[in-house]
Coordinates of C-alpha atoms and ligand atoms in Angstrom, one line a residue:
M11 CA -137.5 37.7 75.4
K12 CA -135.2 34.7 75.7
F13 CA -133.8 35.7 79.0
P14 CA -136.4 35.6 81.8
S15 CA -135.4 38.7 83.8
E16 CA -136.2 38.6 87.5
P17 CA -139.5 40.4 88.5
F18 CA -138.0 41.2 91.9
K19 CA -134.9 42.8 93.5
I20 CA -132.9 41.3 96.3
K21 CA -133.2 42.8 99.8
V22 CA -131.5 40.1 101.9
V23 CA -128.6 38.0 100.9
E24 CA -127.2 34.7 102.3
P25 CA -123.6 34.1 101.5
I26 CA -122.7 30.8 99.9
R27 CA -119.3 29.2 100.3
R28 CA -117.1 28.0 97.5
T29 CA -115.3 24.8 98.2
T30 CA -112.4 23.1 96.5
R31 CA -112.7 19.9 94.5
E32 CA -110.5 18.1 97.0
E33 CA -112.8 19.2 99.8
R34 CA -115.8 17.9 97.9
D35 CA -114.1 14.7 97.1
R36 CA -113.4 14.1 100.8
L37 CA -117.0 15.0 101.7
L38 CA -118.4 12.6 99.1
R39 CA -116.2 9.8 100.5
D40 CA -117.5 10.5 104.0
A41 CA -121.0 10.6 102.7
G42 CA -120.8 7.2 101.0
Y43 CA -121.3 8.9 97.7
N44 CA -124.8 9.9 98.7
V45 CA -125.5 13.7 98.2
F46 CA -128.3 13.6 100.8
Q47 CA -125.5 13.1 103.3
V48 CA -123.4 16.1 102.3
P49 CA -123.8 19.2 104.5
A50 CA -125.7 21.9 102.7
E51 CA -123.1 24.5 103.7
S52 CA -120.7 22.8 101.3
V53 CA -123.0 23.1 98.3
Y54 CA -122.7 26.0 95.9
V55 CA -125.9 25.6 93.9
D56 CA -128.4 23.4 95.6
L57 CA -130.9 21.8 93.2
L58 CA -131.8 18.8 95.4
T59 CA -135.4 20.0 95.7
D60 CA -137.8 22.9 95.1
S61 CA -139.6 21.8 98.3
G62 CA -139.4 24.2 101.3
T63 CA -136.5 26.0 99.6
S64 CA -138.3 29.1 98.3
A65 CA -137.2 32.6 99.2
M66 CA -140.1 34.4 100.9
S67 CA -141.1 38.0 99.9
D68 CA -141.0 41.1 102.1
R69 CA -144.8 40.8 102.5
Q70 CA -144.5 37.2 103.7
W71 CA -141.8 38.2 106.2
A72 CA -144.0 41.1 107.3
G73 CA -146.8 38.6 107.8
M74 CA -144.5 36.5 110.0
M75 CA -144.4 39.5 112.4
M76 CA -148.2 39.5 112.4
G77 CA -148.4 36.0 113.7
D78 CA -151.3 35.5 116.2
E79 CA -150.1 32.7 118.3
S80 CA -153.4 32.1 120.1
Y81 CA -154.1 28.4 120.6
A82 CA -157.6 28.6 119.2
G83 CA -159.0 30.9 116.5
S84 CA -155.8 32.6 115.3
R85 CA -156.6 35.4 112.9
N86 CA -153.9 34.0 110.6
Y87 CA -156.0 30.8 110.2
Y88 CA -159.0 32.8 109.1
H89 CA -156.9 34.7 106.6
L90 CA -155.5 31.3 105.3
E91 CA -159.0 29.9 105.1
E92 CA -160.3 32.8 103.2
T93 CA -157.4 32.7 100.8
V94 CA -157.6 28.9 100.2
R95 CA -161.4 29.2 99.6
S96 CA -160.9 32.0 97.1
I97 CA -158.5 29.9 95.0
F98 CA -159.5 26.3 95.6
G99 CA -163.2 26.8 96.4
Y100 CA -163.6 23.9 98.8
K101 CA -165.6 24.3 102.0
H102 CA -163.2 22.9 104.7
V103 CA -159.6 24.1 105.1
I104 CA -157.5 21.9 107.4
P105 CA -153.9 23.1 108.0
T106 CA -151.1 20.5 108.3
H107 CA -147.4 20.9 108.8
Q108 CA -146.6 19.6 105.3
G109 CA -148.1 17.7 102.3
R110 CA -147.6 14.1 103.5
M111 CA -149.7 14.7 106.6
A112 CA -152.5 15.9 104.5
E113 CA -152.2 12.7 102.5
N114 CA -152.0 10.6 105.7
L115 CA -155.1 12.2 107.2
L116 CA -157.1 11.8 103.9
F117 CA -156.1 8.2 103.2
S118 CA -156.3 7.0 106.8
T119 CA -159.9 8.3 106.9
I120 CA -161.3 7.1 103.6
V121 CA -159.0 4.3 102.2
K122 CA -159.5 0.8 103.6
P123 CA -157.4 -2.4 103.1
G124 CA -157.8 -3.9 99.6
M125 CA -158.9 -0.7 98.0
C126 CA -157.2 1.0 95.0
V127 CA -156.4 4.7 94.4
P128 CA -155.7 5.7 90.8
N129 CA -153.5 8.7 90.1
N130 CA -151.6 10.0 87.0
I131 CA -148.4 9.1 89.0
H132 CA -148.3 8.9 92.7
F133 CA -145.4 10.9 94.3
D134 CA -143.4 8.6 96.6
T135 CA -145.0 9.9 99.9
T136 CA -148.5 9.6 98.3
R137 CA -147.8 6.1 97.2
A138 CA -146.4 5.2 100.7
N139 CA -149.4 6.7 102.4
V140 CA -151.8 4.7 100.2
E141 CA -149.8 1.5 100.7
H142 CA -149.7 2.2 104.5
Q143 CA -153.5 1.6 104.4
H144 CA -152.8 -1.8 102.7
A145 CA -154.3 -0.4 99.6
E146 CA -153.0 -0.3 96.0
A147 CA -151.6 2.9 94.4
L148 CA -152.1 2.7 90.6
D149 CA -150.3 5.0 88.2
L150 CA -152.5 5.6 85.1
V151 CA -150.7 8.4 83.3
I152 CA -150.8 8.4 79.5
K153 CA -148.2 6.1 78.0
N154 CA -146.0 8.7 76.3
A155 CA -145.2 10.2 79.7
Y156 CA -142.5 7.5 79.8
D157 CA -140.9 8.5 76.5
P158 CA -138.3 11.1 77.3
H159 CA -138.2 12.3 73.7
C160 CA -142.0 12.8 73.2
D161 CA -142.8 16.5 73.5
F162 CA -146.5 16.3 73.9
P163 CA -147.5 19.5 75.8
F164 CA -149.6 17.7 78.6
K165 CA -147.6 14.6 79.5
G166 CA -149.1 14.6 82.9
N167 CA -152.5 13.7 81.5
M168 CA -154.5 10.8 82.9
D169 CA -155.0 7.9 80.5
L170 CA -158.8 7.8 80.5
N171 CA -159.1 4.4 78.8
R172 CA -156.9 2.8 81.5
L173 CA -158.9 4.6 84.2
E174 CA -162.1 3.3 82.9
E175 CA -160.7 -0.2 82.5
T176 CA -159.4 -0.1 86.0
I177 CA -162.8 0.9 87.4
H178 CA -164.4 -2.1 85.6
R179 CA -161.6 -4.4 86.7
V180 CA -161.5 -3.6 90.4
G181 CA -165.1 -2.4 90.8
R182 CA -166.3 1.1 91.8
E183 CA -166.8 0.1 95.4
R184 CA -163.0 -0.5 95.8
I185 CA -162.1 3.0 94.6
P186 CA -162.8 5.5 97.3
L187 CA -161.3 8.4 95.3
A188 CA -159.1 9.2 92.3
M189 CA -156.2 11.7 92.4
I190 CA -154.5 13.9 89.8
T191 CA -151.0 15.3 90.6
I192 CA -150.5 18.8 89.2
T193 CA -147.9 19.1 87.9
N194 CA -146.9 15.5 87.7
N195 CA -143.6 15.5 89.6
S196 CA -142.6 11.9 89.2
G197 CA -143.2 12.2 85.5
G198 CA -140.9 15.2 85.0
G199 CA -143.0 18.1 86.3
Q200 CA -145.4 17.8 83.4
P201 CA -148.8 19.5 83.4
V202 CA -152.3 18.1 83.1
S203 CA -154.6 19.9 80.6
M204 CA -157.9 21.4 81.7
E205 CA -159.6 19.2 79.0
N206 CA -158.1 16.0 80.5
I207 CA -159.3 17.1 84.0
R208 CA -162.7 17.9 82.7
Q209 CA -162.9 14.5 81.0
T210 CA -161.6 12.7 84.1
R211 CA -164.3 14.4 86.1
A212 CA -167.0 13.4 83.7
L213 CA -165.8 9.8 83.7
L214 CA -165.6 9.6 87.5
N215 CA -169.1 11.1 87.7
R216 CA -170.5 8.2 85.8
Y217 CA -169.3 6.0 88.6
G218 CA -169.8 8.4 91.5
I219 CA -166.1 8.4 92.4
P220 CA -164.7 11.6 94.0
L221 CA -161.7 13.4 92.5
F222 CA -158.9 15.0 94.6
F223 CA -155.9 17.0 93.4
D224 CA -152.3 16.7 94.7
A225 CA -152.0 20.4 94.3
C226 CA -148.3 21.0 95.2
R227 CA -147.5 22.8 92.0
F228 CA -151.0 23.9 90.9
A229 CA -149.9 27.5 89.9
E230 CA -147.2 26.1 87.6
N231 CA -149.8 23.7 86.1
C232 CA -152.2 26.6 85.5
F233 CA -149.5 28.7 83.8
F234 CA -148.9 25.8 81.3
I235 CA -152.6 25.7 80.7
K236 CA -152.6 29.4 79.9
E237 CA -149.6 29.0 77.6
R238 CA -150.5 25.8 75.8
E239 CA -154.2 25.1 75.9
P240 CA -156.5 26.7 73.4
G241 CA -158.9 29.2 74.9
Y242 CA -156.9 30.2 78.0
A243 CA -154.4 32.7 76.6
N244 CA -156.3 35.7 77.9
T245 CA -157.7 34.1 81.1
P246 CA -156.4 35.4 84.4
M247 CA -154.4 32.9 86.5
L248 CA -156.9 32.9 89.3
T249 CA -159.8 32.2 86.9
I250 CA -157.9 29.2 85.5
A251 CA -157.1 27.9 89.0
R252 CA -160.7 28.2 90.1
E253 CA -162.0 26.4 87.0
L254 CA -159.5 23.6 87.5
F255 CA -160.4 23.0 91.2
S256 CA -164.1 23.2 90.4
Y257 CA -163.8 19.8 88.8
G258 CA -162.5 18.3 92.1
D259 CA -164.0 17.5 95.5
G260 CA -160.8 18.4 97.4
C261 CA -157.1 18.6 97.4
T262 CA -153.9 17.8 99.4
M263 CA -151.3 20.5 99.3
S264 CA -147.6 20.8 100.3
A265 CA -147.3 24.5 100.5
K266 CA -143.5 24.0 100.5
K267 CA -143.8 24.2 96.7
D268 CA -146.4 26.6 95.2
G269 CA -147.3 28.0 98.7
L270 CA -143.8 29.7 98.6
V271 CA -143.1 28.8 102.2
N272 CA -140.4 26.8 104.0
I273 CA -143.0 24.7 105.9
G274 CA -146.7 24.2 105.7
G275 CA -149.5 22.4 103.9
F276 CA -153.2 21.8 104.1
L277 CA -156.1 19.5 103.1
S278 CA -159.2 21.1 101.7
L279 CA -162.5 19.4 100.8
N280 CA -166.2 19.7 100.5
D281 CA -167.5 16.6 102.3
D282 CA -168.7 17.4 105.8
R283 CA -168.5 13.9 107.2
W284 CA -165.0 13.3 105.9
A285 CA -163.9 16.7 107.2
Q286 CA -165.2 15.9 110.6
Q287 CA -163.4 12.6 110.8
I288 CA -160.2 14.1 109.5
T289 CA -160.4 17.0 112.0
N290 CA -160.8 14.5 114.8
M291 CA -157.6 12.8 113.7
L292 CA -155.8 16.1 113.1
I293 CA -156.4 16.9 116.8
L294 CA -154.8 13.6 117.7
V295 CA -151.7 13.9 115.6
E296 CA -151.1 17.5 114.6
G297 CA -152.9 20.0 116.7
F298 CA -156.0 22.2 117.1
P299 CA -157.9 22.7 113.8
T300 CA -157.0 26.4 113.5
Y301 CA -153.2 25.7 113.5
G302 CA -152.7 22.1 112.5
G303 CA -149.0 21.7 113.5
L304 CA -147.9 25.2 112.5
A305 CA -147.3 28.5 114.2
G306 CA -149.7 31.4 113.5
R307 CA -146.9 33.1 111.6
D308 CA -146.4 30.1 109.3
L309 CA -150.1 30.2 108.4
E310 CA -149.8 33.9 107.6
A311 CA -146.8 33.3 105.3
M312 CA -148.7 30.5 103.6
A313 CA -151.7 32.7 103.0
Q314 CA -149.6 35.5 101.5
G315 CA -147.5 33.0 99.4
L316 CA -150.6 31.5 97.9
R317 CA -151.7 35.0 96.7
E318 CA -148.2 35.8 95.3
V319 CA -147.8 32.5 93.4
L320 CA -150.6 33.3 91.0
D321 CA -149.0 36.5 89.9
E322 CA -148.5 36.0 86.2
E323 CA -145.2 38.0 86.0
Y324 CA -143.8 35.7 88.7
L325 CA -144.9 32.6 86.9
R326 CA -143.5 33.7 83.6
F327 CA -140.1 34.2 85.3
R328 CA -140.4 31.0 87.2
I329 CA -141.3 28.7 84.3
G330 CA -139.0 30.8 82.1
Q331 CA -136.0 30.3 84.3
V332 CA -136.4 26.5 84.4
R333 CA -136.9 26.5 80.6
Y334 CA -133.8 28.7 80.1
L335 CA -131.7 26.1 81.9
G336 CA -133.3 23.3 79.9
E337 CA -132.8 25.1 76.6
L338 CA -129.1 25.9 77.2
L339 CA -128.6 22.2 77.9
D340 CA -130.7 21.1 74.9
Q341 CA -128.9 23.4 72.5
A342 CA -125.6 21.9 73.6
G343 CA -126.8 18.4 72.9
I344 CA -127.2 17.3 76.5
P345 CA -129.9 14.6 76.8
I346 CA -132.8 15.9 78.8
L347 CA -136.4 14.9 79.3
K348 CA -138.8 16.8 76.9
P349 CA -140.7 19.0 77.2
I350 CA -138.9 20.9 80.0
G351 CA -141.0 20.6 83.2
G352 CA -142.3 23.3 85.5
H353 CA -140.0 23.1 88.5
A354 CA -137.1 21.1 87.2
V355 CA -134.9 20.0 84.3
Y356 CA -134.3 16.2 84.2
L357 CA -131.1 14.9 82.8
N358 CA -131.5 11.6 81.0
A359 CA -128.7 9.7 82.8
R360 CA -128.9 6.6 80.6
E361 CA -128.1 8.7 77.5
F362 CA -125.6 10.9 79.3
L363 CA -123.6 7.9 80.5
P364 CA -124.4 5.1 78.0
H365 CA -121.2 3.3 79.2
I366 CA -122.6 2.7 82.7
P367 CA -125.3 0.0 82.9
Q368 CA -128.3 0.7 85.1
S369 CA -127.1 -1.9 87.6
K370 CA -124.2 0.5 88.3
F371 CA -126.4 3.5 89.1
P372 CA -125.6 5.9 86.3
G373 CA -128.0 8.6 87.7
Q374 CA -126.3 8.5 91.1
A375 CA -122.9 8.5 89.4
L376 CA -123.9 11.6 87.5
A377 CA -125.2 13.4 90.6
V378 CA -121.9 12.5 92.4
A379 CA -119.8 13.9 89.5
L380 CA -121.9 17.1 89.4
Y381 CA -121.2 17.7 93.0
R382 CA -117.5 16.7 93.0
D383 CA -116.6 18.8 90.0
Y384 CA -118.8 21.9 90.3
G385 CA -120.4 21.9 93.8
I386 CA -123.9 21.5 92.3
R387 CA -126.3 19.2 94.1
A388 CA -129.1 17.4 92.2
V389 CA -131.1 14.3 93.0
E390 CA -131.1 10.9 91.3
I391 CA -134.6 9.7 90.2
G392 CA -133.9 6.3 88.9
T393 CA -132.6 2.9 90.0
L394 CA -131.6 4.1 93.5
M395 CA -135.0 5.8 94.2
F396 CA -137.2 3.3 92.4
G397 CA -135.3 0.1 91.7
K398 CA -137.0 -2.9 93.2
Q399 CA -136.2 -6.6 93.8
D400 CA -138.3 -9.0 91.8
P401 CA -140.0 -11.1 94.6
A402 CA -139.9 -14.2 92.4
T403 CA -136.3 -14.1 91.0
G404 CA -134.6 -11.7 93.5
E405 CA -133.3 -9.7 90.5
T406 CA -133.3 -5.9 90.5
L407 CA -136.1 -4.4 88.4
H408 CA -134.9 -1.1 87.0
P409 CA -137.3 1.8 86.4
E410 CA -138.0 2.9 82.8
L411 CA -136.5 6.3 83.3
E412 CA -133.0 6.9 84.8
M413 CA -132.9 10.6 85.6
V414 CA -131.1 13.3 87.5
R415 CA -133.5 16.0 88.6
L416 CA -132.2 19.6 88.7
A417 CA -135.0 21.2 90.8
I418 CA -134.9 25.0 90.9
P419 CA -135.9 26.6 94.2
R420 CA -138.3 29.5 93.7
R421 CA -136.9 33.0 93.7
V422 CA -133.6 31.8 95.1
Y423 CA -131.0 31.7 92.4
T424 CA -130.1 34.3 89.8
N425 CA -130.1 33.6 86.1
M426 CA -126.3 33.9 86.3
Q427 CA -126.1 31.0 88.8
V428 CA -128.5 29.0 86.5
T429 CA -126.1 29.8 83.6
Y430 CA -123.2 28.4 85.8
V431 CA -125.2 25.2 86.2
A432 CA -125.7 24.9 82.5
E433 CA -122.1 25.6 81.7
S434 CA -120.9 23.1 84.3
I435 CA -123.1 20.3 82.9
I436 CA -122.0 21.0 79.3
D437 CA -118.4 20.9 80.5
L438 CA -119.0 17.6 82.3
Y439 CA -120.7 16.1 79.2
Q440 CA -117.4 16.6 77.3
K441 CA -115.6 14.4 79.7
R442 CA -118.4 12.0 80.6
E443 CA -116.4 8.9 79.8
L444 CA -114.3 9.7 82.9
I445 CA -117.4 9.0 85.1
H446 CA -117.6 5.5 86.5
G447 CA -120.4 3.5 88.1
L448 CA -121.1 2.8 91.7
A449 CA -121.9 -0.2 93.8
L450 CA -124.2 -0.2 96.9
T451 CA -122.6 -1.0 100.2
Y452 CA -125.6 -0.2 102.4
E453 CA -129.3 0.2 101.8
A454 CA -132.3 0.7 104.1
P455 CA -135.4 -1.4 103.5
I456 CA -137.6 1.6 102.6
L457 CA -136.9 4.9 100.9
R458 CA -133.3 3.8 100.5
H459 CA -132.2 6.9 98.5
F460 CA -131.9 9.0 101.7
T461 CA -129.3 6.8 103.5
A462 CA -127.8 4.4 100.9
R463 CA -124.0 4.2 100.8
F464 CA -121.8 3.4 97.8
T465 CA -118.3 2.7 96.7
E466 CA -116.9 4.0 93.4
L467 CA -116.2 1.1 91.0
Q468 CA -113.1 2.7 89.5
K469 CA -111.6 6.0 90.4
S470 CA -112.1 8.7 87.8
Q471 CA -109.2 10.8 86.7
P472 CA -109.0 14.2 88.5
V473 CA -111.0 16.7 86.4
T474 CA -110.1 20.3 86.8
V475 CA -112.7 23.0 86.3
Ligands
LIG12 C1 -139.7 16.9 96.1 F1 -137.0 12.7 97.8 N1 -141.9 16.6 97.0 O1 -140.2 16.9 95.0 P1 -144.2 17.1 101.7 N2 -146.8 15.4 96.5 C2 -145.8 15.8 95.6 C3 -144.6 16.2 96.0 O2 -143.7 16.6 95.1 C4 -144.2 16.1 97.4 C5 -145.3 15.7 98.3 C6 -146.5 15.3 97.8 C7 -140.6 16.7 97.3 C8 -140.0 16.6 98.7 C9 -139.5 15.2 98.9 O3 -138.6 11.1 99.2 C10 -138.9 12.4 99.1 O4 -144.5 18.5 102.1 C11 -146.2 15.8 94.1 O5 -142.7 17.0 101.3 O6 -144.6 16.2 102.7 C12 -142.9 16.4 97.9 O7 -145.0 16.9 100.3 C13 -145.0 15.6 99.8 C14 -138.4 14.6 98.2 C15 -140.3 14.3 99.6 C16 -138.1 13.3 98.4 C17 -140.0 13.0 99.8 O8 -138.5 17.1 96.3

């Protein structure tokens, strides 16, 4: 079936406000043309992120009422521990308030200055947490991950040749662990194949290097394995997940994605010594080991969410809904990154707006136009997020890909709203030459995308919807 019908019905609704173009134009001016600075109440369809934006199920809400808020030994922790072990299979389960704290605890314990951490592509918080230890974060994804037209089914794969070269170049003793991000968010939500994970493991074994997963979107990755990799078509989702994690020594997890919760995360690993050191640090910065910066009710919602996310019907709908949006756009000739990712569709801003040079922020200009004309919020993943100054020449180095990410929250929007998004973008594409570039008026020294301010270089003609 083309149309991925919802495997749930709606019990609670949250009204969303329609705004006028004039109102949005004013809000954008106040926000310095940065959609992060626009109040969420004035957004019609919010595709800024799929992180922490999921709708919880009735069972998760019921679980919230069963929160055991004891300081130590909450039953919800034991439930979470049992659930995480049953899927991920690692010995220690350390709850954190979200993914970046799991990263921080792991890297501050085992990464020392001058070391290197290879990954397919580090997400920005992962990179920042590695670099915070004065270590180097190396992105070793296969080369065709950077070609938006290549439709290889596992574009998140690690480049094994580059990984082995790296080990030889920097030396095994400078690599405390390797990571694989599933799915690979910064590369377009692309999956990693089981075969590539198996081979990565075999290669790392030869050098005695541990492997950790950045498991944020593990269920979506497992669904792609089932769909695309020979030998898995009839394998249950849980079996696929267990096999995948069996090739690792641990994982970091932002449960705000495939944990189907609004807040939460964890770190899970086998090594007793590391777990002890991490737990000591956890007590210092997060809380007691059986709550780790969360309420008992949050732990319960996370345990239940992890069980629900491996439901194949849910995943078929989830991946199907994202694909449905991507296919509507693709059929209309809109330039998107191929193949369509697990959690988001990425517009290729450079091809959408060929008349705007990268120095004038075409991705950001596209995100601004989408909000102003249709009330849709998306995020730029391009020059604003990843542009860097060349330390030698002072010139701006532009990233290879200039994208606008349409991240779909889980179980939140109906297919009709997704259709509205597609129709809006198709409409915008017809009048794309009316979109003009932007110039920065303020930027923060790090993670500038959150607070940057812009001016519009030339006012676009009013566009009526
Ligand atoms: C997102 F603009 N992702 O995609 P935490 N690993 C991976 C992630 O995707 C991820 C984290 C670790 C977000 C939220 C976000 O500058 C930004 O629970 C693969 O958010 O700490 C988060 O998990 C971190 C968006 C985060 C950003 C930082 O939208």
